[in-house]
Amino acid sequence: MANKVRKDAAEALDGLLFDGMTIMAGGFGLCGIPENLIAAIRAHGVKDLTVISNNCGIDGFGLGVLLENRQIKKMISSYVGENKLFEQLYLSGELELEFNPQGTLAERIRAGGAGIPAFFTKTGVGTLVAEGKEVREFDGELYVMERGLTADLSIIKADVGDTAGNLVFRKTARNFNPMMATAGAKTVVEVERLVAPGDLDKDHIHTPGIYVDAIFEGATFEKRIERVTTRPRAVEGAGAGEEV
Amino acid sequence: MAWTRDKMAARAARELQDGFYVNLGIGIPTLVANYIPAGVEVTLQSENGMLGMGPFPYEGEEDADLINAGKQTITELDSSSYFSSADSFAMIRGGHIDLSILGAMQVAANGDLANWMVPGKMVKGMGGAMDLVAGVKRVVIVMEHSEKSGAPKLVKACNLPLTGQGVVDLVITDLGVFEVDRGRSPLRLVELAEGVTLDEVRAKTEASFEAAVA
């Protein structure tokens, strides 16, 4: 059996990076992002990247560090409102941007990984998103055709993985990671804990190892929080909370 | 005296029914969670992959792996479940969510909604809004009745790029409540906020509407 285990992010990416490539990066905001792999891509300096990711990090963290280093040519995302540099680069024409509705983006990736070249969805009918795309009526309702998405490389963050590449995600850090793991020609995964086969409950594996080409235990996980929001201890039940 | 943001949220909360699965947007819609009527139990969906959103955590108990779609730290309930973004939008697009409460820039009498983009300004993206309005069974909009400039937001036709065509069921503003019914029937004013007159609403609304208030 091929050995998928690597010692760190640089070794896991060895030979996989080239200028002009397309990379899918898991995460929603800063939650569940492959921060060790992003740092290694920044250190490598590969450029003219097309990056498929729901967001583009924030200034100074997450995919924001690849923007700062001018490594990204084009983003395919659903929401980029957290990032001032993104705005500057976009308005100055240095960065291309393709917006996808979030569910359409998720389904395009799922379809890409499942060998489905296109599908029809109600989302975006009659909006800018549908311009230039085939619209077809099914059972009296209009649907727009969207294409499946694949990438040269997917970079994934999971909570726990075993040496066979089986993955378990944690809470809302799962988000886009499972679909992206299926849609990369190569898929590289960083985990907080790497365990031996048999240590994971086989009925509770989220992503089977077939999708994973390389896996390593991340050196550090900063796991920044974008909006720390808490409630006072005195109050019971749901609260509007305070943003700190 | 028009409704405050909290009064609008409390009015929107009256649209919740026991057993509903609900998605709340960012801004005033998030406040709706504070006004869930007694005896009504709803399950809140967060489109980044969770059903059964709990309250915000106590200070010191934040978990970086547990956030809502507004990227705020949250908590889980005993009944919560987690899933991928593809599964999350399958339940949204597939019509399994009962109600979505969202903000808006413009709503038209025909049920069109614009809430994601102002051309010429920086575009942040639509996030999950287009999927929500396309798939959720009932769409309730909570918004200020007018722009800060005084421009009306309840209009004859949206001039901002659309989020969806004919998707709005009900609009709650600081001045009152309008039935939109996805444009299938004429726009109807069904409630006035306390202290607001029909004349004031007429003066501040571009779209024509039927008044079904005393």
mmCIF file with all atom_site columns, C-alpha atoms in Angstrom, chain B:
data_model
loop_
_atom_site.group_PDB
_atom_site.id
_atom_site.type_symbol
_atom_site.label_atom_id
_atom_site.label_alt_id
_atom_site.label_comp_id
_atom_site.label_asym_id
_atom_site.label_entity_id
_atom_site.label_seq_id
_atom_site.pdbx_PDB_ins_code
_atom_site.Cartn_x
_atom_site.Cartn_y
_atom_site.Cartn_z
_atom_site.occupancy
_atom_site.B_iso_or_equiv
_atom_site.pdbx_formal_charge
_atom_site.auth_seq_id
_atom_site.auth_comp_id
_atom_site.auth_asym_id
_atom_site.auth_atom_id
_atom_site.pdbx_PDB_model_num
ATOM 1   C CA . MET B 1 1   ? -42.825 56.173 16.511 1.00 0.00 ? 1   MET B CA 1
ATOM 2   C CA . ALA B 1 2   ? -41.747 53.434 14.183 1.00 0.00 ? 2   ALA B CA 1
ATOM 3   C CA . TRP B 1 3   ? -40.573 49.992 15.311 1.00 0.00 ? 3   TRP B CA 1
ATOM 4   C CA . THR B 1 4   ? -37.002 49.632 16.596 1.00 0.00 ? 4   THR B CA 1
ATOM 5   C CA . ARG B 1 5   ? -34.694 46.890 15.293 1.00 0.00 ? 5   ARG B CA 1
ATOM 6   C CA . ASP B 1 6   ? -35.688 44.753 18.272 1.00 0.00 ? 6   ASP B CA 1
ATOM 7   C CA . LYS B 1 7   ? -39.413 45.372 17.710 1.00 0.00 ? 7   LYS B CA 1
ATOM 8   C CA . MET B 1 8   ? -38.981 44.342 14.071 1.00 0.00 ? 8   MET B CA 1
ATOM 9   C CA . ALA B 1 9   ? -37.158 41.186 15.178 1.00 0.00 ? 9   ALA B CA 1
ATOM 10  C CA . ALA B 1 10  ? -39.909 40.417 17.702 1.00 0.00 ? 10  ALA B CA 1
ATOM 11  C CA . ARG B 1 11  ? -42.554 40.846 14.979 1.00 0.00 ? 11  ARG B CA 1
ATOM 12  C CA . ALA B 1 12  ? -40.585 38.545 12.659 1.00 0.00 ? 12  ALA B CA 1
ATOM 13  C CA . ALA B 1 13  ? -40.381 35.962 15.456 1.00 0.00 ? 13  ALA B CA 1
ATOM 14  C CA . ARG B 1 14  ? -44.180 35.697 15.337 1.00 0.00 ? 14  ARG B CA 1
ATOM 15  C CA . GLU B 1 15  ? -43.747 34.069 11.904 1.00 0.00 ? 15  GLU B CA 1
ATOM 16  C CA . LEU B 1 16  ? -42.075 31.080 13.617 1.00 0.00 ? 16  LEU B CA 1
ATOM 17  C CA . GLN B 1 17  ? -44.179 27.985 14.183 1.00 0.00 ? 17  GLN B CA 1
ATOM 18  C CA . ASP B 1 18  ? -43.540 25.102 16.526 1.00 0.00 ? 18  ASP B CA 1
ATOM 19  C CA . GLY B 1 19  ? -41.355 22.487 14.853 1.00 0.00 ? 19  GLY B CA 1
ATOM 20  C CA . PHE B 1 20  ? -40.043 24.772 12.108 1.00 0.00 ? 20  PHE B CA 1
ATOM 21  C CA . TYR B 1 21  ? -36.525 24.463 10.703 1.00 0.00 ? 21  TYR B CA 1
ATOM 22  C CA . VAL B 1 22  ? -35.368 28.062 10.229 1.00 0.00 ? 22  VAL B CA 1
ATOM 23  C CA . ASN B 1 23  ? -32.427 29.878 8.672  1.00 0.00 ? 23  ASN B CA 1
ATOM 24  C CA . LEU B 1 24  ? -31.730 33.402 9.970  1.00 0.00 ? 24  LEU B CA 1
ATOM 25  C CA . GLY B 1 25  ? -29.665 35.892 7.966  1.00 0.00 ? 25  GLY B CA 1
ATOM 26  C CA . ILE B 1 26  ? -27.107 38.354 9.292  1.00 0.00 ? 26  ILE B CA 1
ATOM 27  C CA . GLY B 1 27  ? -28.136 41.633 11.004 1.00 0.00 ? 27  GLY B CA 1
ATOM 28  C CA . ILE B 1 28  ? -31.682 42.174 12.315 1.00 0.00 ? 28  ILE B CA 1
ATOM 29  C CA . PRO B 1 29  ? -32.684 38.571 11.393 1.00 0.00 ? 29  PRO B CA 1
ATOM 30  C CA . THR B 1 30  ? -30.060 37.253 13.863 1.00 0.00 ? 30  THR B CA 1
ATOM 31  C CA . LEU B 1 31  ? -31.916 39.125 16.637 1.00 0.00 ? 31  LEU B CA 1
ATOM 32  C CA . VAL B 1 32  ? -35.051 37.069 15.927 1.00 0.00 ? 32  VAL B CA 1
ATOM 33  C CA . ALA B 1 33  ? -33.520 34.229 17.982 1.00 0.00 ? 33  ALA B CA 1
ATOM 34  C CA . ASN B 1 34  ? -33.978 36.400 21.092 1.00 0.00 ? 34  ASN B CA 1
ATOM 35  C CA . TYR B 1 35  ? -37.759 36.638 20.615 1.00 0.00 ? 35  TYR B CA 1
ATOM 36  C CA . ILE B 1 36  ? -38.864 33.065 19.928 1.00 0.00 ? 36  ILE B CA 1
ATOM 37  C CA . PRO B 1 37  ? -42.386 32.938 21.431 1.00 0.00 ? 37  PRO B CA 1
ATOM 38  C CA . ALA B 1 38  ? -42.999 30.788 24.513 1.00 0.00 ? 38  ALA B CA 1
ATOM 39  C CA . GLY B 1 39  ? -44.212 27.323 23.593 1.00 0.00 ? 39  GLY B CA 1
ATOM 40  C CA . VAL B 1 40  ? -42.628 27.479 20.136 1.00 0.00 ? 40  VAL B CA 1
ATOM 41  C CA . GLU B 1 41  ? -39.597 25.310 19.491 1.00 0.00 ? 41  GLU B CA 1
ATOM 42  C CA . VAL B 1 42  ? -37.652 25.871 16.304 1.00 0.00 ? 42  VAL B CA 1
ATOM 43  C CA . THR B 1 43  ? -34.405 24.385 15.022 1.00 0.00 ? 43  THR B CA 1
ATOM 44  C CA . LEU B 1 44  ? -31.978 26.982 13.663 1.00 0.00 ? 44  LEU B CA 1
ATOM 45  C CA . GLN B 1 45  ? -29.949 25.999 10.607 1.00 0.00 ? 45  GLN B CA 1
ATOM 46  C CA . SER B 1 46  ? -26.578 27.570 9.932  1.00 0.00 ? 46  SER B CA 1
ATOM 47  C CA . GLU B 1 47  ? -25.665 27.177 6.271  1.00 0.00 ? 47  GLU B CA 1
ATOM 48  C CA . ASN B 1 48  ? -22.001 26.502 7.028  1.00 0.00 ? 48  ASN B CA 1
ATOM 49  C CA . GLY B 1 49  ? -23.109 23.061 8.188  1.00 0.00 ? 49  GLY B CA 1
ATOM 50  C CA . MET B 1 50  ? -25.146 22.839 11.381 1.00 0.00 ? 50  MET B CA 1
ATOM 51  C CA . LEU B 1 51  ? -28.687 22.188 12.548 1.00 0.00 ? 51  LEU B CA 1
ATOM 52  C CA . GLY B 1 52  ? -29.593 23.117 16.101 1.00 0.00 ? 52  GLY B CA 1
ATOM 53  C CA . MET B 1 53  ? -27.608 26.286 16.768 1.00 0.00 ? 53  MET B CA 1
ATOM 54  C CA . GLY B 1 54  ? -27.274 27.051 20.445 1.00 0.00 ? 54  GLY B CA 1
ATOM 55  C CA . PRO B 1 55  ? -26.669 30.421 22.118 1.00 0.00 ? 55  PRO B CA 1
ATOM 56  C CA . PHE B 1 56  ? -23.378 32.306 22.047 1.00 0.00 ? 56  PHE B CA 1
ATOM 57  C CA . PRO B 1 57  ? -20.735 30.738 24.342 1.00 0.00 ? 57  PRO B CA 1
ATOM 58  C CA . TYR B 1 58  ? -19.693 32.069 27.710 1.00 0.00 ? 58  TYR B CA 1
ATOM 59  C CA . GLU B 1 59  ? -16.447 34.027 27.635 1.00 0.00 ? 59  GLU B CA 1
ATOM 60  C CA . GLY B 1 60  ? -13.515 31.617 27.647 1.00 0.00 ? 60  GLY B CA 1
ATOM 61  C CA . GLU B 1 61  ? -15.584 28.776 26.158 1.00 0.00 ? 61  GLU B CA 1
ATOM 62  C CA . GLU B 1 62  ? -15.338 29.826 22.491 1.00 0.00 ? 62  GLU B CA 1
ATOM 63  C CA . ASP B 1 63  ? -14.482 27.024 20.044 1.00 0.00 ? 63  ASP B CA 1
ATOM 64  C CA . ALA B 1 64  ? -12.742 27.986 16.778 1.00 0.00 ? 64  ALA B CA 1
ATOM 65  C CA . ASP B 1 65  ? -14.357 24.940 15.115 1.00 0.00 ? 65  ASP B CA 1
ATOM 66  C CA . LEU B 1 66  ? -17.888 26.083 15.985 1.00 0.00 ? 66  LEU B CA 1
ATOM 67  C CA . ILE B 1 67  ? -19.150 29.217 14.242 1.00 0.00 ? 67  ILE B CA 1
ATOM 68  C CA . ASN B 1 68  ? -22.317 30.404 12.522 1.00 0.00 ? 68  ASN B CA 1
ATOM 69  C CA . ALA B 1 69  ? -22.653 31.715 8.972  1.00 0.00 ? 69  ALA B CA 1
ATOM 70  C CA . GLY B 1 70  ? -21.852 35.215 10.264 1.00 0.00 ? 70  GLY B CA 1
ATOM 71  C CA . LYS B 1 71  ? -18.525 33.771 11.526 1.00 0.00 ? 71  LYS B CA 1
ATOM 72  C CA . GLN B 1 72  ? -19.542 34.353 15.157 1.00 0.00 ? 72  GLN B CA 1
ATOM 73  C CA . THR B 1 73  ? -18.719 31.773 17.831 1.00 0.00 ? 73  THR B CA 1
ATOM 74  C CA . ILE B 1 74  ? -21.767 29.724 18.875 1.00 0.00 ? 74  ILE B CA 1
ATOM 75  C CA . THR B 1 75  ? -22.568 26.594 20.886 1.00 0.00 ? 75  THR B CA 1
ATOM 76  C CA . GLU B 1 76  ? -24.254 23.273 20.181 1.00 0.00 ? 76  GLU B CA 1
ATOM 77  C CA . LEU B 1 77  ? -27.364 21.697 21.705 1.00 0.00 ? 77  LEU B CA 1
ATOM 78  C CA . ASP B 1 78  ? -27.929 18.031 22.610 1.00 0.00 ? 78  ASP B CA 1
ATOM 79  C CA . SER B 1 79  ? -30.025 17.746 19.429 1.00 0.00 ? 79  SER B CA 1
ATOM 80  C CA . SER B 1 80  ? -27.482 19.421 17.100 1.00 0.00 ? 80  SER B CA 1
ATOM 81  C CA . SER B 1 81  ? -25.989 17.842 14.008 1.00 0.00 ? 81  SER B CA 1
ATOM 82  C CA . TYR B 1 82  ? -23.097 18.808 11.725 1.00 0.00 ? 82  TYR B CA 1
ATOM 83  C CA . PHE B 1 83  ? -22.749 18.224 7.984  1.00 0.00 ? 83  PHE B CA 1
ATOM 84  C CA . SER B 1 84  ? -20.889 19.449 4.915  1.00 0.00 ? 84  SER B CA 1
ATOM 85  C CA . SER B 1 85  ? -21.721 22.576 2.914  1.00 0.00 ? 85  SER B CA 1
ATOM 86  C CA . ALA B 1 86  ? -23.055 20.351 0.093  1.00 0.00 ? 86  ALA B CA 1
ATOM 87  C CA . ASP B 1 87  ? -25.449 18.623 2.509  1.00 0.00 ? 87  ASP B CA 1
ATOM 88  C CA . SER B 1 88  ? -26.396 21.976 4.014  1.00 0.00 ? 88  SER B CA 1
ATOM 89  C CA . PHE B 1 89  ? -27.411 23.429 0.671  1.00 0.00 ? 89  PHE B CA 1
ATOM 90  C CA . ALA B 1 90  ? -29.091 20.205 -0.363 1.00 0.00 ? 90  ALA B CA 1
ATOM 91  C CA . MET B 1 91  ? -31.496 20.726 2.554  1.00 0.00 ? 91  MET B CA 1
ATOM 92  C CA . ILE B 1 92  ? -31.876 24.399 1.591  1.00 0.00 ? 92  ILE B CA 1
ATOM 93  C CA . ARG B 1 93  ? -32.264 23.916 -2.176 1.00 0.00 ? 93  ARG B CA 1
ATOM 94  C CA . GLY B 1 94  ? -34.334 20.777 -1.700 1.00 0.00 ? 94  GLY B CA 1
ATOM 95  C CA . GLY B 1 95  ? -37.084 22.668 0.116  1.00 0.00 ? 95  GLY B CA 1
ATOM 96  C CA . HIS B 1 96  ? -36.554 21.115 3.549  1.00 0.00 ? 96  HIS B CA 1
ATOM 97  C CA . ILE B 1 97  ? -36.150 24.408 5.442  1.00 0.00 ? 97  ILE B CA 1
ATOM 98  C CA . ASP B 1 98  ? -39.499 25.921 6.467  1.00 0.00 ? 98  ASP B CA 1
ATOM 99  C CA . LEU B 1 99  ? -38.580 29.573 6.816  1.00 0.00 ? 99  LEU B CA 1
ATOM 100 C CA . SER B 1 100 ? -35.744 31.968 6.058  1.00 0.00 ? 100 SER B CA 1
ATOM 101 C CA . ILE B 1 101 ? -35.625 35.474 7.539  1.00 0.00 ? 101 ILE B CA 1
ATOM 102 C CA . LEU B 1 102 ? -33.267 37.771 5.618  1.00 0.00 ? 102 LEU B CA 1
ATOM 103 C CA . GLY B 1 103 ? -32.321 41.425 5.262  1.00 0.00 ? 103 GLY B CA 1
ATOM 104 C CA . ALA B 1 104 ? -32.742 43.348 2.007  1.00 0.00 ? 104 ALA B CA 1
ATOM 105 C CA . MET B 1 105 ? -31.679 46.410 0.054  1.00 0.00 ? 105 MET B CA 1
ATOM 106 C CA . GLN B 1 106 ? -34.831 46.415 -2.144 1.00 0.00 ? 106 GLN B CA 1
ATOM 107 C CA . VAL B 1 107 ? -38.023 44.405 -2.427 1.00 0.00 ? 107 VAL B CA 1
ATOM 108 C CA . ALA B 1 108 ? -40.402 44.893 -5.378 1.00 0.00 ? 108 ALA B CA 1
ATOM 109 C CA . ALA B 1 109 ? -44.172 44.430 -5.468 1.00 0.00 ? 109 ALA B CA 1
ATOM 110 C CA . ASN B 1 110 ? -43.668 41.373 -7.724 1.00 0.00 ? 110 ASN B CA 1
ATOM 111 C CA . GLY B 1 111 ? -41.658 39.610 -5.006 1.00 0.00 ? 111 GLY B CA 1
ATOM 112 C CA . ASP B 1 112 ? -38.221 40.300 -6.495 1.00 0.00 ? 112 ASP B CA 1
ATOM 113 C CA . LEU B 1 113 ? -35.428 40.681 -3.948 1.00 0.00 ? 113 LEU B CA 1
ATOM 114 C CA . ALA B 1 114 ? -32.102 42.554 -4.163 1.00 0.00 ? 114 ALA B CA 1
ATOM 115 C CA . ASN B 1 115 ? -29.765 42.126 -1.204 1.00 0.00 ? 115 ASN B CA 1
ATOM 116 C CA . TRP B 1 116 ? -26.244 41.325 -2.373 1.00 0.00 ? 116 TRP B CA 1
ATOM 117 C CA . MET B 1 117 ? -24.700 43.942 -4.604 1.00 0.00 ? 117 MET B CA 1
ATOM 118 C CA . VAL B 1 118 ? -24.546 47.652 -5.302 1.00 0.00 ? 118 VAL B CA 1
ATOM 119 C CA . PRO B 1 119 ? -22.864 48.206 -8.698 1.00 0.00 ? 119 PRO B CA 1
ATOM 120 C CA . GLY B 1 120 ? -19.927 50.590 -8.571 1.00 0.00 ? 120 GLY B CA 1
ATOM 121 C CA . LYS B 1 121 ? -19.274 49.808 -4.925 1.00 0.00 ? 121 LYS B CA 1
ATOM 122 C CA . MET B 1 122 ? -17.157 46.932 -3.665 1.00 0.00 ? 122 MET B CA 1
ATOM 123 C CA . VAL B 1 123 ? -19.015 43.711 -4.140 1.00 0.00 ? 123 VAL B CA 1
ATOM 124 C CA . LYS B 1 124 ? -18.774 41.308 -1.211 1.00 0.00 ? 124 LYS B CA 1
ATOM 125 C CA . GLY B 1 125 ? -20.644 38.402 -2.726 1.00 0.00 ? 125 GLY B CA 1
ATOM 126 C CA . MET B 1 126 ? -24.003 36.734 -2.327 1.00 0.00 ? 126 MET B CA 1
ATOM 127 C CA . GLY B 1 127 ? -22.916 34.017 0.108  1.00 0.00 ? 127 GLY B CA 1
ATOM 128 C CA . GLY B 1 128 ? -25.876 31.669 0.548  1.00 0.00 ? 128 GLY B CA 1
ATOM 129 C CA . ALA B 1 129 ? -28.649 34.221 -0.072 1.00 0.00 ? 129 ALA B CA 1
ATOM 130 C CA . MET B 1 130 ? -29.490 33.136 -3.646 1.00 0.00 ? 130 MET B CA 1
ATOM 131 C CA . ASP B 1 131 ? -29.729 29.482 -2.606 1.00 0.00 ? 131 ASP B CA 1
ATOM 132 C CA . LEU B 1 132 ? -31.910 30.322 0.393  1.00 0.00 ? 132 LEU B CA 1
ATOM 133 C CA . VAL B 1 133 ? -34.461 32.347 -1.559 1.00 0.00 ? 133 VAL B CA 1
ATOM 134 C CA . ALA B 1 134 ? -34.543 29.748 -4.334 1.00 0.00 ? 134 ALA B CA 1
ATOM 135 C CA . GLY B 1 135 ? -35.185 26.792 -2.044 1.00 0.00 ? 135 GLY B CA 1
ATOM 136 C CA . VAL B 1 136 ? -36.701 27.721 1.322  1.00 0.00 ? 136 VAL B CA 1
ATOM 137 C CA . LYS B 1 137 ? -40.492 27.293 1.598  1.00 0.00 ? 137 LYS B CA 1
ATOM 138 C CA . ARG B 1 138 ? -41.221 30.773 2.985  1.00 0.00 ? 138 ARG B CA 1
ATOM 139 C CA . VAL B 1 139 ? -39.036 33.899 2.761  1.00 0.00 ? 139 VAL B CA 1
ATOM 140 C CA . VAL B 1 140 ? -39.595 36.765 5.211  1.00 0.00 ? 140 VAL B CA 1
ATOM 141 C CA . ILE B 1 141 ? -37.648 40.006 4.771  1.00 0.00 ? 141 ILE B CA 1
ATOM 142 C CA . VAL B 1 142 ? -36.864 42.333 7.664  1.00 0.00 ? 142 VAL B CA 1
ATOM 143 C CA . MET B 1 143 ? -35.553 45.740 6.599  1.00 0.00 ? 143 MET B CA 1
ATOM 144 C CA . GLU B 1 144 ? -35.708 49.467 7.293  1.00 0.00 ? 144 GLU B CA 1
ATOM 145 C CA . HIS B 1 145 ? -38.547 50.985 5.281  1.00 0.00 ? 145 HIS B CA 1
ATOM 146 C CA . SER B 1 146 ? -36.283 53.614 3.676  1.00 0.00 ? 146 SER B CA 1
ATOM 147 C CA . GLU B 1 147 ? -32.595 54.094 2.864  1.00 0.00 ? 147 GLU B CA 1
ATOM 148 C CA . LYS B 1 148 ? -30.627 56.489 5.081  1.00 0.00 ? 148 LYS B CA 1
ATOM 149 C CA . SER B 1 149 ? -30.968 58.931 2.164  1.00 0.00 ? 149 SER B CA 1
ATOM 150 C CA . GLY B 1 150 ? -34.760 58.600 2.425  1.00 0.00 ? 150 GLY B CA 1
ATOM 151 C CA . ALA B 1 151 ? -34.996 56.601 -0.813 1.00 0.00 ? 151 ALA B CA 1
ATOM 152 C CA . PRO B 1 152 ? -37.739 53.946 -0.697 1.00 0.00 ? 152 PRO B CA 1
ATOM 153 C CA . LYS B 1 153 ? -36.760 50.275 -0.462 1.00 0.00 ? 153 LYS B CA 1
ATOM 154 C CA . LEU B 1 154 ? -40.206 48.836 -1.185 1.00 0.00 ? 154 LEU B CA 1
ATOM 155 C CA . VAL B 1 155 ? -40.239 49.627 -4.889 1.00 0.00 ? 155 VAL B CA 1
ATOM 156 C CA . LYS B 1 156 ? -42.151 49.094 -8.141 1.00 0.00 ? 156 LYS B CA 1
ATOM 157 C CA . ALA B 1 157 ? -39.169 47.274 -9.656 1.00 0.00 ? 157 ALA B CA 1
ATOM 158 C CA . CYS B 1 158 ? -35.709 46.616 -8.214 1.00 0.00 ? 158 CYS B CA 1
ATOM 159 C CA . ASN B 1 159 ? -32.945 48.575 -9.930 1.00 0.00 ? 159 ASN B CA 1
ATOM 160 C CA . LEU B 1 160 ? -30.216 46.724 -8.025 1.00 0.00 ? 160 LEU B CA 1
ATOM 161 C CA . PRO B 1 161 ? -29.012 43.292 -9.224 1.00 0.00 ? 161 PRO B CA 1
ATOM 162 C CA . LEU B 1 162 ? -31.457 40.618 -8.091 1.00 0.00 ? 162 LEU B CA 1
ATOM 163 C CA . THR B 1 163 ? -30.912 37.876 -5.541 1.00 0.00 ? 163 THR B CA 1
ATOM 164 C CA . GLY B 1 164 ? -34.046 36.124 -6.755 1.00 0.00 ? 164 GLY B CA 1
ATOM 165 C CA . GLN B 1 165 ? -37.171 36.692 -8.872 1.00 0.00 ? 165 GLN B CA 1
ATOM 166 C CA . GLY B 1 166 ? -40.589 36.486 -7.204 1.00 0.00 ? 166 GLY B CA 1
ATOM 167 C CA . VAL B 1 167 ? -39.223 34.974 -3.994 1.00 0.00 ? 167 VAL B CA 1
ATOM 168 C CA . VAL B 1 168 ? -40.475 37.192 -1.137 1.00 0.00 ? 168 VAL B CA 1
ATOM 169 C CA . ASP B 1 169 ? -43.543 36.183 0.907  1.00 0.00 ? 169 ASP B CA 1
ATOM 170 C CA . LEU B 1 170 ? -43.623 38.856 3.628  1.00 0.00 ? 170 LEU B CA 1
ATOM 171 C CA . VAL B 1 171 ? -41.813 42.130 4.396  1.00 0.00 ? 171 VAL B CA 1
ATOM 172 C CA . ILE B 1 172 ? -41.476 43.570 7.898  1.00 0.00 ? 172 ILE B CA 1
ATOM 173 C CA . THR B 1 173 ? -40.191 47.143 8.065  1.00 0.00 ? 173 THR B CA 1
ATOM 174 C CA . ASP B 1 174 ? -39.996 49.682 10.875 1.00 0.00 ? 174 ASP B CA 1
ATOM 175 C CA . LEU B 1 175 ? -43.336 51.075 9.630  1.00 0.00 ? 175 LEU B CA 1
ATOM 176 C CA . GLY B 1 176 ? -45.390 47.926 9.215  1.00 0.00 ? 176 GLY B CA 1
ATOM 177 C CA . VAL B 1 177 ? -45.927 44.517 7.634  1.00 0.00 ? 177 VAL B CA 1
ATOM 178 C CA . PHE B 1 178 ? -46.613 43.814 3.948  1.00 0.00 ? 178 PHE B CA 1
ATOM 179 C CA . GLU B 1 179 ? -47.820 40.624 2.306  1.00 0.00 ? 179 GLU B CA 1
ATOM 180 C CA . VAL B 1 180 ? -45.930 40.155 -0.940 1.00 0.00 ? 180 VAL B CA 1
ATOM 181 C CA . ASP B 1 181 ? -46.982 36.571 -1.714 1.00 0.00 ? 181 ASP B CA 1
ATOM 182 C CA . ARG B 1 182 ? -44.173 36.194 -4.294 1.00 0.00 ? 182 ARG B CA 1
ATOM 183 C CA . GLY B 1 183 ? -46.021 38.677 -6.483 1.00 0.00 ? 183 GLY B CA 1
ATOM 184 C CA . ARG B 1 184 ? -48.955 36.293 -7.095 1.00 0.00 ? 184 ARG B CA 1
ATOM 185 C CA . SER B 1 185 ? -51.388 38.803 -5.586 1.00 0.00 ? 185 SER B CA 1
ATOM 186 C CA . PRO B 1 186 ? -51.215 42.605 -5.185 1.00 0.00 ? 186 PRO B CA 1
ATOM 187 C CA . LEU B 1 187 ? -48.935 43.971 -2.447 1.00 0.00 ? 187 LEU B CA 1
ATOM 188 C CA . ARG B 1 188 ? -50.924 44.431 0.782  1.00 0.00 ? 188 ARG B CA 1
ATOM 189 C CA . LEU B 1 189 ? -50.153 46.423 3.921  1.00 0.00 ? 189 LEU B CA 1
ATOM 190 C CA . VAL B 1 190 ? -51.502 44.198 6.717  1.00 0.00 ? 190 VAL B CA 1
ATOM 191 C CA . GLU B 1 191 ? -50.119 45.846 9.878  1.00 0.00 ? 191 GLU B CA 1
ATOM 192 C CA . LEU B 1 192 ? -48.978 49.308 10.920 1.00 0.00 ? 192 LEU B CA 1
ATOM 193 C CA . ALA B 1 193 ? -46.275 49.826 13.557 1.00 0.00 ? 193 ALA B CA 1
ATOM 194 C CA . GLU B 1 194 ? -47.494 51.660 16.664 1.00 0.00 ? 194 GLU B CA 1
ATOM 195 C CA . GLY B 1 195 ? -47.849 55.371 16.048 1.00 0.00 ? 195 GLY B CA 1
ATOM 196 C CA . VAL B 1 196 ? -47.360 55.071 12.269 1.00 0.00 ? 196 VAL B CA 1
ATOM 197 C CA . THR B 1 197 ? -50.103 56.371 9.965  1.00 0.00 ? 197 THR B CA 1
ATOM 198 C CA . LEU B 1 198 ? -51.206 55.021 6.602  1.00 0.00 ? 198 LEU B CA 1
ATOM 199 C CA . ASP B 1 199 ? -50.374 58.415 5.086  1.00 0.00 ? 199 ASP B CA 1
ATOM 200 C CA . GLU B 1 200 ? -46.788 58.153 6.327  1.00 0.00 ? 200 GLU B CA 1
ATOM 201 C CA . VAL B 1 201 ? -46.430 54.675 4.771  1.00 0.00 ? 201 VAL B CA 1
ATOM 202 C CA . ARG B 1 202 ? -47.920 55.888 1.481  1.00 0.00 ? 202 ARG B CA 1
ATOM 203 C CA . ALA B 1 203 ? -45.475 58.813 1.397  1.00 0.00 ? 203 ALA B CA 1
ATOM 204 C CA . LYS B 1 204 ? -42.479 56.545 1.980  1.00 0.00 ? 204 LYS B CA 1
ATOM 205 C CA . THR B 1 205 ? -43.400 53.619 -0.315 1.00 0.00 ? 205 THR B CA 1
ATOM 206 C CA . GLU B 1 206 ? -42.738 53.650 -4.057 1.00 0.00 ? 206 GLU B CA 1
ATOM 207 C CA . ALA B 1 207 ? -44.652 50.463 -4.810 1.00 0.00 ? 207 ALA B CA 1
ATOM 208 C CA . SER B 1 208 ? -48.423 50.780 -4.872 1.00 0.00 ? 208 SER B CA 1
ATOM 209 C CA . PHE B 1 209 ? -50.213 48.620 -2.312 1.00 0.00 ? 209 PHE B CA 1
ATOM 210 C CA . GLU B 1 210 ? -53.632 47.784 -0.934 1.00 0.00 ? 210 GLU B CA 1
ATOM 211 C CA . ALA B 1 211 ? -54.187 48.832 2.663  1.00 0.00 ? 211 ALA B CA 1
ATOM 212 C CA . ALA B 1 212 ? -55.747 46.085 4.784  1.00 0.00 ? 212 ALA B CA 1
ATOM 213 C CA . VAL B 1 213 ? -55.364 47.964 8.071  1.00 0.00 ? 213 VAL B CA 1
ATOM 214 C CA . ALA B 1 214 ? -57.900 49.861 10.155 1.00 0.00 ? 214 ALA B CA 1
#
